[in-house]
PDB file of C-alpha atoms in Angstrom:
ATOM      1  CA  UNK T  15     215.524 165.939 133.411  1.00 39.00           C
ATOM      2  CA  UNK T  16     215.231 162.433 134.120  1.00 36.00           C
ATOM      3  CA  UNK T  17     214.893 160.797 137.925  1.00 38.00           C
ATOM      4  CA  UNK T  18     217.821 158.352 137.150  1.00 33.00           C
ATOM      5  CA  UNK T  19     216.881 157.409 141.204  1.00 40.00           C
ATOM      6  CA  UNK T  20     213.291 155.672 139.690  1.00 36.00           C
ATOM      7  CA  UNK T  21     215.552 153.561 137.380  1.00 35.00           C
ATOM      8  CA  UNK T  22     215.890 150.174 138.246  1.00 44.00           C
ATOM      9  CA  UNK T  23     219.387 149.362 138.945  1.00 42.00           C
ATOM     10  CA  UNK T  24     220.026 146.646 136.252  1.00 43.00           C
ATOM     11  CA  UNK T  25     218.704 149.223 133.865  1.00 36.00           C
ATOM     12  CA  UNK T  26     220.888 151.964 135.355  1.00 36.00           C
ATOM     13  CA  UNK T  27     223.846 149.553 135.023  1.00 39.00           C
ATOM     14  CA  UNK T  28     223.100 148.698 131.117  1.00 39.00           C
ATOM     15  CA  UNK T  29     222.349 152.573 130.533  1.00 34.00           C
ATOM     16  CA  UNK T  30     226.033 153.631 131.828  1.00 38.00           C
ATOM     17  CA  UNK T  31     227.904 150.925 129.755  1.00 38.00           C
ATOM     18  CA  UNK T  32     226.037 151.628 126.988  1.00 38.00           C
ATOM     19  CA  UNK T  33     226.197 155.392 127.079  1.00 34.00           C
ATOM     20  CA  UNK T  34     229.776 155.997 128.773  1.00 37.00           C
ATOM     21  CA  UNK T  35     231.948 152.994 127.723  1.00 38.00           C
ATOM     22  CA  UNK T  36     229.968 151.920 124.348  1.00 39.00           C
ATOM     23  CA  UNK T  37     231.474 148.348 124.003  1.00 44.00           C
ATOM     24  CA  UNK T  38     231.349 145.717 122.003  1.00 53.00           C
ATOM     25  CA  UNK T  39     228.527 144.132 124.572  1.00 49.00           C
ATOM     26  CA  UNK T  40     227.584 140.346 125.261  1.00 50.00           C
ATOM     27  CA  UNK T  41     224.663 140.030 126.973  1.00 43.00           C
ATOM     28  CA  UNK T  42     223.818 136.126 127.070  1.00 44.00           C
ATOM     29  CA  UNK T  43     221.723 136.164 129.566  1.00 41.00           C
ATOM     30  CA  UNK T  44     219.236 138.724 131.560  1.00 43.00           C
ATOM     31  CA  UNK T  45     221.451 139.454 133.964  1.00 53.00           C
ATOM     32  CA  UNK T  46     224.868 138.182 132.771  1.00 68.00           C
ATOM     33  CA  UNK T  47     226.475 141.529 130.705  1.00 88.00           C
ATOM     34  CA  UNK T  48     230.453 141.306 129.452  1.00 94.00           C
ATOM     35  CA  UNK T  49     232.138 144.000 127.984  1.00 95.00           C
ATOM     36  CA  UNK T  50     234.362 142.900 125.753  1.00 96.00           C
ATOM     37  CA  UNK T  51     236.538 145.716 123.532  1.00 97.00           C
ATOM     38  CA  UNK T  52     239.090 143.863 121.271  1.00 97.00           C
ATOM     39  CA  UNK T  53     240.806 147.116 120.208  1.00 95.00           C
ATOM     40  CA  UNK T  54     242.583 146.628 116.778  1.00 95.00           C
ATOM     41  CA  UNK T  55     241.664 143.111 116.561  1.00 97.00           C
ATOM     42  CA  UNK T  56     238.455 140.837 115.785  1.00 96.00           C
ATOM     43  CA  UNK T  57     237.400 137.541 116.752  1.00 96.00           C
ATOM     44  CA  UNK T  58     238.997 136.201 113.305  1.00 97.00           C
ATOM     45  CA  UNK T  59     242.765 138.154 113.997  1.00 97.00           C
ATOM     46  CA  UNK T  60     242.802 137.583 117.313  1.00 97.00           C
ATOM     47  CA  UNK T  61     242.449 134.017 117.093  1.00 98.00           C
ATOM     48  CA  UNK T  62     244.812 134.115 114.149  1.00 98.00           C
ATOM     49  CA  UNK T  63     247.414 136.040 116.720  1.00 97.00           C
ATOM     50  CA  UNK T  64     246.693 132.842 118.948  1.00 97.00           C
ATOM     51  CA  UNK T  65     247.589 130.361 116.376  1.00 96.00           C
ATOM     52  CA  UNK T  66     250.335 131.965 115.354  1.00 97.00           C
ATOM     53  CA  UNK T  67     252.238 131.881 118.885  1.00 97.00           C
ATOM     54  CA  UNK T  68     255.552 130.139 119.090  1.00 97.00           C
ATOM     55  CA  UNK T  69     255.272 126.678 120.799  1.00 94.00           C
ATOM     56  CA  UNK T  70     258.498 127.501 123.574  1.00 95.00           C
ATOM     57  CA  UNK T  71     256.620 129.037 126.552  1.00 96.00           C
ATOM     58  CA  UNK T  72     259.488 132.019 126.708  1.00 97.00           C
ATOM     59  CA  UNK T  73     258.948 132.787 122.963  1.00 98.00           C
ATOM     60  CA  UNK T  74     255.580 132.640 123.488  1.00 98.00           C
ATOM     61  CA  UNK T  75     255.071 135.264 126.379  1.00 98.00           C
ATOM     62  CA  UNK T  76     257.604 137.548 124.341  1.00 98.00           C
ATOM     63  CA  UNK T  77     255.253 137.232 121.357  1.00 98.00           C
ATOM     64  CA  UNK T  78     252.037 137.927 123.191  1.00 98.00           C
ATOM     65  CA  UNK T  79     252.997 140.617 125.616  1.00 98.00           C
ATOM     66  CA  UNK T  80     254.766 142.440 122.432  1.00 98.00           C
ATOM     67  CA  UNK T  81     251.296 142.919 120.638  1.00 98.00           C
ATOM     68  CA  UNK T  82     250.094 145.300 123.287  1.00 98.00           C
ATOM     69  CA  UNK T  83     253.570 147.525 122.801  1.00 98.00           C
ATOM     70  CA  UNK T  84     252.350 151.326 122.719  1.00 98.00           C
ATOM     71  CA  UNK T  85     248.627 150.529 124.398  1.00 98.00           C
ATOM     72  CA  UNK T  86     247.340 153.181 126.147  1.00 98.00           C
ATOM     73  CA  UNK T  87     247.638 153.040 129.963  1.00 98.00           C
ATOM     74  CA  UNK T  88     243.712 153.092 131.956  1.00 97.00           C
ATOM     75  CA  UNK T  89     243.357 152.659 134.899  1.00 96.00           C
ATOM     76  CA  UNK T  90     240.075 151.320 136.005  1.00 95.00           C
ATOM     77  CA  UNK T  91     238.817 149.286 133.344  1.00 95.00           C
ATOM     78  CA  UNK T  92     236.836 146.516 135.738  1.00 96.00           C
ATOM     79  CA  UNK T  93     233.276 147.467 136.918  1.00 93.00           C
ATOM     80  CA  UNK T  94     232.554 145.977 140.127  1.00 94.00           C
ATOM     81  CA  UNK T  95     233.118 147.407 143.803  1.00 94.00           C
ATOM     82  CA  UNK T  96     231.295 146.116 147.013  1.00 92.00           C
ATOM     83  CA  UNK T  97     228.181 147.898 146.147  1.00 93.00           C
ATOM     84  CA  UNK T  98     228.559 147.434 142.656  1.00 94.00           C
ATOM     85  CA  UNK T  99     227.858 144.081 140.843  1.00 95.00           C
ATOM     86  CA  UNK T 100     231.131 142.864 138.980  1.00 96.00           C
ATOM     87  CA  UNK T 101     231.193 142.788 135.364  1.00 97.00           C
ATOM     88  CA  UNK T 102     233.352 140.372 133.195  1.00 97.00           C
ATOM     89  CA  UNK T 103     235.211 142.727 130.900  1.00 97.00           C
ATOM     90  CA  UNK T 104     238.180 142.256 128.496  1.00 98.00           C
ATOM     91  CA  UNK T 105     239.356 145.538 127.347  1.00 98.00           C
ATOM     92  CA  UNK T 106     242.506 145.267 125.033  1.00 98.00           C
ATOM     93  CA  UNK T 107     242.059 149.197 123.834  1.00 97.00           C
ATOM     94  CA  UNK T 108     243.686 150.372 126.968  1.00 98.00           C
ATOM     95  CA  UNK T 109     245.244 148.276 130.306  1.00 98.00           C
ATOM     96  CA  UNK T 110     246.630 149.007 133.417  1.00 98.00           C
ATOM     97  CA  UNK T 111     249.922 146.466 134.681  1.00 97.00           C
ATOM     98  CA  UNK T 112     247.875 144.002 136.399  1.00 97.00           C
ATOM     99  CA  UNK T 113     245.173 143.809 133.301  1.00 98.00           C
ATOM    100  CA  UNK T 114     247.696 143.546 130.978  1.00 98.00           C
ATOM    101  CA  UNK T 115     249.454 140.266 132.521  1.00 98.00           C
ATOM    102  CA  UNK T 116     246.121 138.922 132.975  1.00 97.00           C
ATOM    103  CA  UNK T 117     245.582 138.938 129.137  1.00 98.00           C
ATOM    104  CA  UNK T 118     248.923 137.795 128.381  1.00 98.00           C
ATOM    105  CA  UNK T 119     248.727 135.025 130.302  1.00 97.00           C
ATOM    106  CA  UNK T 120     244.967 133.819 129.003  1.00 97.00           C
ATOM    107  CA  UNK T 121     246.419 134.403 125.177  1.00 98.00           C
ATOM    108  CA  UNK T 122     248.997 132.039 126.196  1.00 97.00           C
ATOM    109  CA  UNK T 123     246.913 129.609 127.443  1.00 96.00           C
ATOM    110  CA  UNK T 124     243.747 129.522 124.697  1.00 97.00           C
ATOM    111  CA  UNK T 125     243.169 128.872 121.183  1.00 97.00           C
ATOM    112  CA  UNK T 126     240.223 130.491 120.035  1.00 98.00           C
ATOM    113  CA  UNK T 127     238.088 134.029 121.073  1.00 97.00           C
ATOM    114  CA  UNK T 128     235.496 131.776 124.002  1.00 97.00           C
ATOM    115  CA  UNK T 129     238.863 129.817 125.237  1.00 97.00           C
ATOM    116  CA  UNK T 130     240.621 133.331 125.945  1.00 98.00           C
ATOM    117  CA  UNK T 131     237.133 134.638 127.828  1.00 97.00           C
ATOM    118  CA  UNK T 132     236.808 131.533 130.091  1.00 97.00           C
ATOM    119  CA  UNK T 133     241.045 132.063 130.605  1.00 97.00           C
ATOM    120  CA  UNK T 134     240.504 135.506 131.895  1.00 98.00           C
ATOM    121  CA  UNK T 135     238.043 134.479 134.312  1.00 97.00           C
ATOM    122  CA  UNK T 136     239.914 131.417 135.280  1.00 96.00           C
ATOM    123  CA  UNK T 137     243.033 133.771 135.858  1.00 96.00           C
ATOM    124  CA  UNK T 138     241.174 136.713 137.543  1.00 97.00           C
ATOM    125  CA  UNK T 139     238.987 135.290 139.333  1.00 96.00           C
ATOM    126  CA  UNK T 140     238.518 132.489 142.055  1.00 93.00           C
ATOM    127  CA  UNK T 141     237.468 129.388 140.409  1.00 92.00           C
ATOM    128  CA  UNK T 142     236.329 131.762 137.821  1.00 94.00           C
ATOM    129  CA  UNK T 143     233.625 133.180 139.597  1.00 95.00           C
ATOM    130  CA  UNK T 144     233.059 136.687 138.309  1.00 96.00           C
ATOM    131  CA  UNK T 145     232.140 138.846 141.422  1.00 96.00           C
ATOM    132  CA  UNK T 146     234.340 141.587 143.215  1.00 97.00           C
ATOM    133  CA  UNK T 147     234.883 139.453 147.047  1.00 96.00           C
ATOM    134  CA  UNK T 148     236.594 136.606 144.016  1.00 96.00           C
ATOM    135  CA  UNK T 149     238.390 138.751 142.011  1.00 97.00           C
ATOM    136  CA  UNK T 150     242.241 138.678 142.618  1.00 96.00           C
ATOM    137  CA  UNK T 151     243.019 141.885 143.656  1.00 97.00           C
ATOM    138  CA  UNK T 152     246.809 140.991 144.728  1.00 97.00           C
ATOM    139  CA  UNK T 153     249.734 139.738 143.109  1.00 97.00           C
ATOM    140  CA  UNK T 154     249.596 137.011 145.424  1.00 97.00           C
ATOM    141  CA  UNK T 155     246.298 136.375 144.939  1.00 96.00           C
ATOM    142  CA  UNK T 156     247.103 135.661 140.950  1.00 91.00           C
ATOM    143  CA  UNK T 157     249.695 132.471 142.538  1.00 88.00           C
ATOM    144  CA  UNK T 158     247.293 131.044 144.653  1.00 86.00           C
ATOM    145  CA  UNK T 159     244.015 130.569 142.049  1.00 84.00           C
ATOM    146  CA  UNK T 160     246.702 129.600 139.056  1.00 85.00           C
ATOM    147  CA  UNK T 161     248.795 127.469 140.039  1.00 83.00           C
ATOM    148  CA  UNK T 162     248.474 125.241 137.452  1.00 88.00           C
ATOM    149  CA  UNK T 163     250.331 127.343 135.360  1.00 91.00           C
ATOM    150  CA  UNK T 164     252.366 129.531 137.307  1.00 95.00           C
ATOM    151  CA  UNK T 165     254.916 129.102 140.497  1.00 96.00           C
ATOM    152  CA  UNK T 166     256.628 131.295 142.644  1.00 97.00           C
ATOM    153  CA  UNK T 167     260.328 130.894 141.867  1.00 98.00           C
ATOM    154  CA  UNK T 168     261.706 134.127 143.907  1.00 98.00           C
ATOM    155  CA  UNK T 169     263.670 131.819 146.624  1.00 98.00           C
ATOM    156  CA  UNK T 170     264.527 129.761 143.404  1.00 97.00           C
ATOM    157  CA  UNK T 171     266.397 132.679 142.015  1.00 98.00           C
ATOM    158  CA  UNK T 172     267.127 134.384 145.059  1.00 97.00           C
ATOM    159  CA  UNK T 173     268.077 131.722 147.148  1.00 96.00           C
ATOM    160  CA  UNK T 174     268.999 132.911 150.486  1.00 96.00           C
ATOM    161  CA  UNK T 175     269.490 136.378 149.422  1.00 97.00           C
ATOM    162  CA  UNK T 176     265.690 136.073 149.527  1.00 98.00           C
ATOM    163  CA  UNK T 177     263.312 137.948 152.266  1.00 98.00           C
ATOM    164  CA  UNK T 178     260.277 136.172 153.695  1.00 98.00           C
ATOM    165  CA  UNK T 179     257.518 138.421 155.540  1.00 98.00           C
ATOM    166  CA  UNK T 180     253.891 137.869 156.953  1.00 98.00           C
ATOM    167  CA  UNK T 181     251.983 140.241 155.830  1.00 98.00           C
ATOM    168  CA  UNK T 182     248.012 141.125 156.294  1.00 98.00           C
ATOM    169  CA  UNK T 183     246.743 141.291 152.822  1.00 98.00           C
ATOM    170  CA  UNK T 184     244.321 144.191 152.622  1.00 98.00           C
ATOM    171  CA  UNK T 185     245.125 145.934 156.183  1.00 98.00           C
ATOM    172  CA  UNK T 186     246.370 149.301 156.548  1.00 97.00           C
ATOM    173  CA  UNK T 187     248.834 150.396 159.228  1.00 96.00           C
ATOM    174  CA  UNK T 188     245.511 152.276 160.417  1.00 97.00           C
ATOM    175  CA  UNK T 189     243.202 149.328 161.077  1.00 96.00           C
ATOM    176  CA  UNK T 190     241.519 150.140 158.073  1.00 96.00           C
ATOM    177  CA  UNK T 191     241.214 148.292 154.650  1.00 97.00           C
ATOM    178  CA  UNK T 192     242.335 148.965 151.253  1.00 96.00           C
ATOM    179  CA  UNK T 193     238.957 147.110 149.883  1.00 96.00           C
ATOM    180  CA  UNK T 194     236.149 147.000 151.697  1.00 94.00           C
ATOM    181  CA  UNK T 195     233.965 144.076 151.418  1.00 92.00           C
ATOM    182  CA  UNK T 196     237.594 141.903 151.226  1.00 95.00           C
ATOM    183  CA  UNK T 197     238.754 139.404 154.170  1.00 95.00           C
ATOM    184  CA  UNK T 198     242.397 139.888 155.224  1.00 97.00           C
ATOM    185  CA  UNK T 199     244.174 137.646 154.091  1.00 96.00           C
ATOM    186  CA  UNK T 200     247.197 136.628 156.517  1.00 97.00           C
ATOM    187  CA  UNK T 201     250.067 135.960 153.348  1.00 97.00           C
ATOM    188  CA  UNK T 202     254.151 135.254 153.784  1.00 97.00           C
ATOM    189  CA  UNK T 203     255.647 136.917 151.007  1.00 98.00           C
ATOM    190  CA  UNK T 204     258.981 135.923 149.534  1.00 98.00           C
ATOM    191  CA  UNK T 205     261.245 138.682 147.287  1.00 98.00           C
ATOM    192  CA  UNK T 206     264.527 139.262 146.780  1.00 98.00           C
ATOM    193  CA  UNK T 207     265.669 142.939 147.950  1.00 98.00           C
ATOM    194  CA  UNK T 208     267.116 145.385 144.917  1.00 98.00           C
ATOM    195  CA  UNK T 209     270.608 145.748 146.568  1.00 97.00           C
ATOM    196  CA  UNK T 210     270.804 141.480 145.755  1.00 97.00           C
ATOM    197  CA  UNK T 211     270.076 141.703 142.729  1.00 97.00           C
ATOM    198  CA  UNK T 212     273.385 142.127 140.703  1.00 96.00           C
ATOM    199  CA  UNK T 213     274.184 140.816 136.892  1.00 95.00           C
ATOM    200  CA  UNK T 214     274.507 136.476 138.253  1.00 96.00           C
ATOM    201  CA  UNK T 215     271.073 137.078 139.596  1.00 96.00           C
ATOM    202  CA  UNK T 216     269.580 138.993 136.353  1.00 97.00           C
ATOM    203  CA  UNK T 217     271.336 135.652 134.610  1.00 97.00           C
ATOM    204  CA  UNK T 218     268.395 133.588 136.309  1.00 98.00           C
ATOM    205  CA  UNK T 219     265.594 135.337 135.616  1.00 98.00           C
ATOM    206  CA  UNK T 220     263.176 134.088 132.247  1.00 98.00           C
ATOM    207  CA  UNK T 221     261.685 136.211 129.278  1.00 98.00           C
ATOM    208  CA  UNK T 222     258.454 135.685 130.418  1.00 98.00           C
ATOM    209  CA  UNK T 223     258.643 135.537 133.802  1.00 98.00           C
ATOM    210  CA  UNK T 224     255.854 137.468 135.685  1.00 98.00           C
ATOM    211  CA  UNK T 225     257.059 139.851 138.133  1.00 98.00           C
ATOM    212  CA  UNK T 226     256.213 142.079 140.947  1.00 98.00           C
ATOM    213  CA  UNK T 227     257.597 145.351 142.329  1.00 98.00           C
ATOM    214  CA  UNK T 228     257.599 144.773 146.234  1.00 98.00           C
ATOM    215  CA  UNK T 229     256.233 146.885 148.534  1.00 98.00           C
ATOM    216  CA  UNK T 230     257.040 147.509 152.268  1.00 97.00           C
ATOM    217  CA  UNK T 231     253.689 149.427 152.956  1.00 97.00           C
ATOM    218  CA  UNK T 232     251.026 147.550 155.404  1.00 97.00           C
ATOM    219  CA  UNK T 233     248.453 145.904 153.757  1.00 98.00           C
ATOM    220  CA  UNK T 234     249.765 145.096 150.264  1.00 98.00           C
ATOM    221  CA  UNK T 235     252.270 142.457 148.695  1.00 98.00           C
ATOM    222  CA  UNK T 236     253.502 144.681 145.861  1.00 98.00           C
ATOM    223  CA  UNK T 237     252.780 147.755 144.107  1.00 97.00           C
ATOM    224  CA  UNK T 238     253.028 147.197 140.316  1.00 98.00           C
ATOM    225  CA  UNK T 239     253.725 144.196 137.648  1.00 98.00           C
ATOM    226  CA  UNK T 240     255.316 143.547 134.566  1.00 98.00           C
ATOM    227  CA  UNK T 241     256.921 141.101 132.377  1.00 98.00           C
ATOM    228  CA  UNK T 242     260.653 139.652 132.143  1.00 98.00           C
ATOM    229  CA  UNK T 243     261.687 140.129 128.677  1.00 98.00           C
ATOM    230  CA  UNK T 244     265.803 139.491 128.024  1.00 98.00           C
ATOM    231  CA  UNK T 245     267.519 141.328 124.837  1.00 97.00           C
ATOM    232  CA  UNK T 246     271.487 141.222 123.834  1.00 95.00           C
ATOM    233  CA  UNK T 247     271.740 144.192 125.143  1.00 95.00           C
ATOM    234  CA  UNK T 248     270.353 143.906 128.437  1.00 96.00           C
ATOM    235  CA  UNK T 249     266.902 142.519 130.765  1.00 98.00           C
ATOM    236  CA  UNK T 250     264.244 144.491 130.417  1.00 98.00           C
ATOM    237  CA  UNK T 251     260.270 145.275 132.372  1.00 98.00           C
ATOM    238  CA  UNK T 252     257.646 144.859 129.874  1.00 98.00           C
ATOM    239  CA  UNK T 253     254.428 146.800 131.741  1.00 98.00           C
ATOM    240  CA  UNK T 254     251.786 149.084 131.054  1.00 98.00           C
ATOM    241  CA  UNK T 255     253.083 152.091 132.581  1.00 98.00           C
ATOM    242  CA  UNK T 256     251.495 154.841 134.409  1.00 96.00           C
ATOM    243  CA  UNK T 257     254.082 157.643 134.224  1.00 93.00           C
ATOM    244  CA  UNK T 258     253.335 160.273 132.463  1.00 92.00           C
ATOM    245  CA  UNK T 259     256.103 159.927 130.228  1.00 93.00           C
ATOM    246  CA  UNK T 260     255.006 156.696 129.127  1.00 96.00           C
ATOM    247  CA  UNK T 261     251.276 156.032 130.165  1.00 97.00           C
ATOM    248  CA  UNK T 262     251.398 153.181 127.820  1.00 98.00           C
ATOM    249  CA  UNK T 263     252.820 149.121 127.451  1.00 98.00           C
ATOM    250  CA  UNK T 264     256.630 149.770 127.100  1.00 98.00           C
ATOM    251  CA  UNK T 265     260.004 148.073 127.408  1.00 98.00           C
ATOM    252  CA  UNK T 266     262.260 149.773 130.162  1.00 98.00           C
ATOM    253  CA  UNK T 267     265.281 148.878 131.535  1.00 98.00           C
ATOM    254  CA  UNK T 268     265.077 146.303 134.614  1.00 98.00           C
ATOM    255  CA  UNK T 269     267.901 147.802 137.023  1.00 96.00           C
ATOM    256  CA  UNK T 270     267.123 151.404 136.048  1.00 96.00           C
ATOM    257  CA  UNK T 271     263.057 150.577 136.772  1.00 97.00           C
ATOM    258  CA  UNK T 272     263.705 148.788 140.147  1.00 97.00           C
ATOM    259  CA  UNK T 273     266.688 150.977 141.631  1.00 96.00           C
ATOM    260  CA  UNK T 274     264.787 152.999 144.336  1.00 96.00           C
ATOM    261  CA  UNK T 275     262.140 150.362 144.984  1.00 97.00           C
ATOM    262  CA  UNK T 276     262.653 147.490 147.838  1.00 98.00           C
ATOM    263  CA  UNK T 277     262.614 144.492 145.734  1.00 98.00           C
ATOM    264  CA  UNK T 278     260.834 141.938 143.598  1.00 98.00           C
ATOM    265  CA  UNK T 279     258.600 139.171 143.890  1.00 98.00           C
ATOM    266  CA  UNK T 280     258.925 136.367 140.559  1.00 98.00           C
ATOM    267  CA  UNK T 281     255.915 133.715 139.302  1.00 98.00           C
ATOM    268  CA  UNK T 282     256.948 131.829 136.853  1.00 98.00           C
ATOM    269  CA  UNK T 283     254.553 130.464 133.624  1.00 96.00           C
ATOM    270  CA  UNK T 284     254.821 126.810 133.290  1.00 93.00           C
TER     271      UNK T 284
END
């Protein structure tokens, strides 16, 4: 058996992406690796998918986001903790919610295969700088290093049916963090609580708005993400789901989703 513990560790790294993940892998430089998995697309449909967006921002999102109906649910897909280098990966075979709006977004915003990479690090990343301390690990965090193209419009909506609320990004009620390695962040929060939101205020709200289930637990801003998406027959939450009756990108109903949850925070593309 082999002593993986002689291994150098950017060999160790390379080994485990190659042997557990087996990507599509760019490796431009030494020690620059990307994992990029396109899933049912190529660098030629993809880029066709681009091109082929409507030009009204709504439609656009709507068009985007609806490509990745029925992907698989996965949790985990970034590689990169506080004692674990970060590496860039796209992963479009499988998503979690905050992935998923990530990609969305960067389709929305490119034109071609290297414009969509360098729009996924823009968006995840502080000033695209692809390590795990610049990463945005909160909704909030997405706001602040984008806004360029998105805004927070919950007071907009909400008006003063809207909630404000300090809150100590990345502190547990324990003194403890949720990330180690990541500063607290001192944040005020703005969402509009379930019990206001009635059929006027569903009137306000955009396909393609960017939204965030809020959370009253210490330490966090909100607990999940999806997308606006408005039908005839009602406004629904576009979102990879994790429930195990879904674990995939589906369309559920907005009211129904947010019922027994405290309320939502809303970015809007722009």
């Amino acid at each position: 058996m082999k002593n993986f513990n002689m291994l150098p560790k950017k060999l160790l790294i390379l080994l485990f992406v190659m042997t557990f993940i087996a990507p599509f892998i760019v490796n431009s430089k030494e020690n620059n690796i990307e994992i990029i998995k396109l899933g049912k697309w190529n660098q030629q449909t993809l880029e066709e998918l681009m091109k082929k967006k409507p030009d009204n921002r709504e439609e656009q999102i709507n068009f985007l986001s609806e490509q990745f109906l029925d992907t698989p649910y996965l949790a985990h897909t970034l590689t990169g903790d506080i004692n674990t280098p970060e590496i860039f990966t796209v992963n479009l075979e499988g998503m979690d919610c905050f992935t998923y709006i990530d990609y969305v977004e960067a389709l929305r915003l490119s034109s071609s295969l290297d414009d969509f990479e360098s729009s996924v690090k823009d968006i995840r990343y502080q000033d695209g700088n692809v390590t795990f301390v610049s990463r945005n690990h909160f909704f909030s965090d997405w706001l602040t290093q984008n806004r360029d193209s998105v805004r927070d419009v919950t007071y907009e909506i909400g008006s003063n049916k809207t909630i404000a609320v300090e809150k100590n990004l990345n502190l547990k009620s324990d003194g403890s963090n949720f990330l180690p390695g990541i500063p607290i962040v001192n944040r005020k929060i703005y969402y509009i609580p379930t019990s206001e939101i009635d059929d006027d205020l569903l009137k306000k709200l955009h396909t393609g708005d960017y939204v965030g289930i809020y959370t009253d637990i210490e330490g966090l801003d909100v607990t999940h993400t999806g997308i606006i998406i408005k039908k005839d027959n009602g406004v629904y939450l576009r979102h990879a789901s994790s429930k195990k009756k879904n674990y995939k990108v589906v369309d559920e109903d907005l009211k129904q989703y947010i019922q027994n949850t405290p309320g939502l925070v809303i970015f809007r593309p722009q």
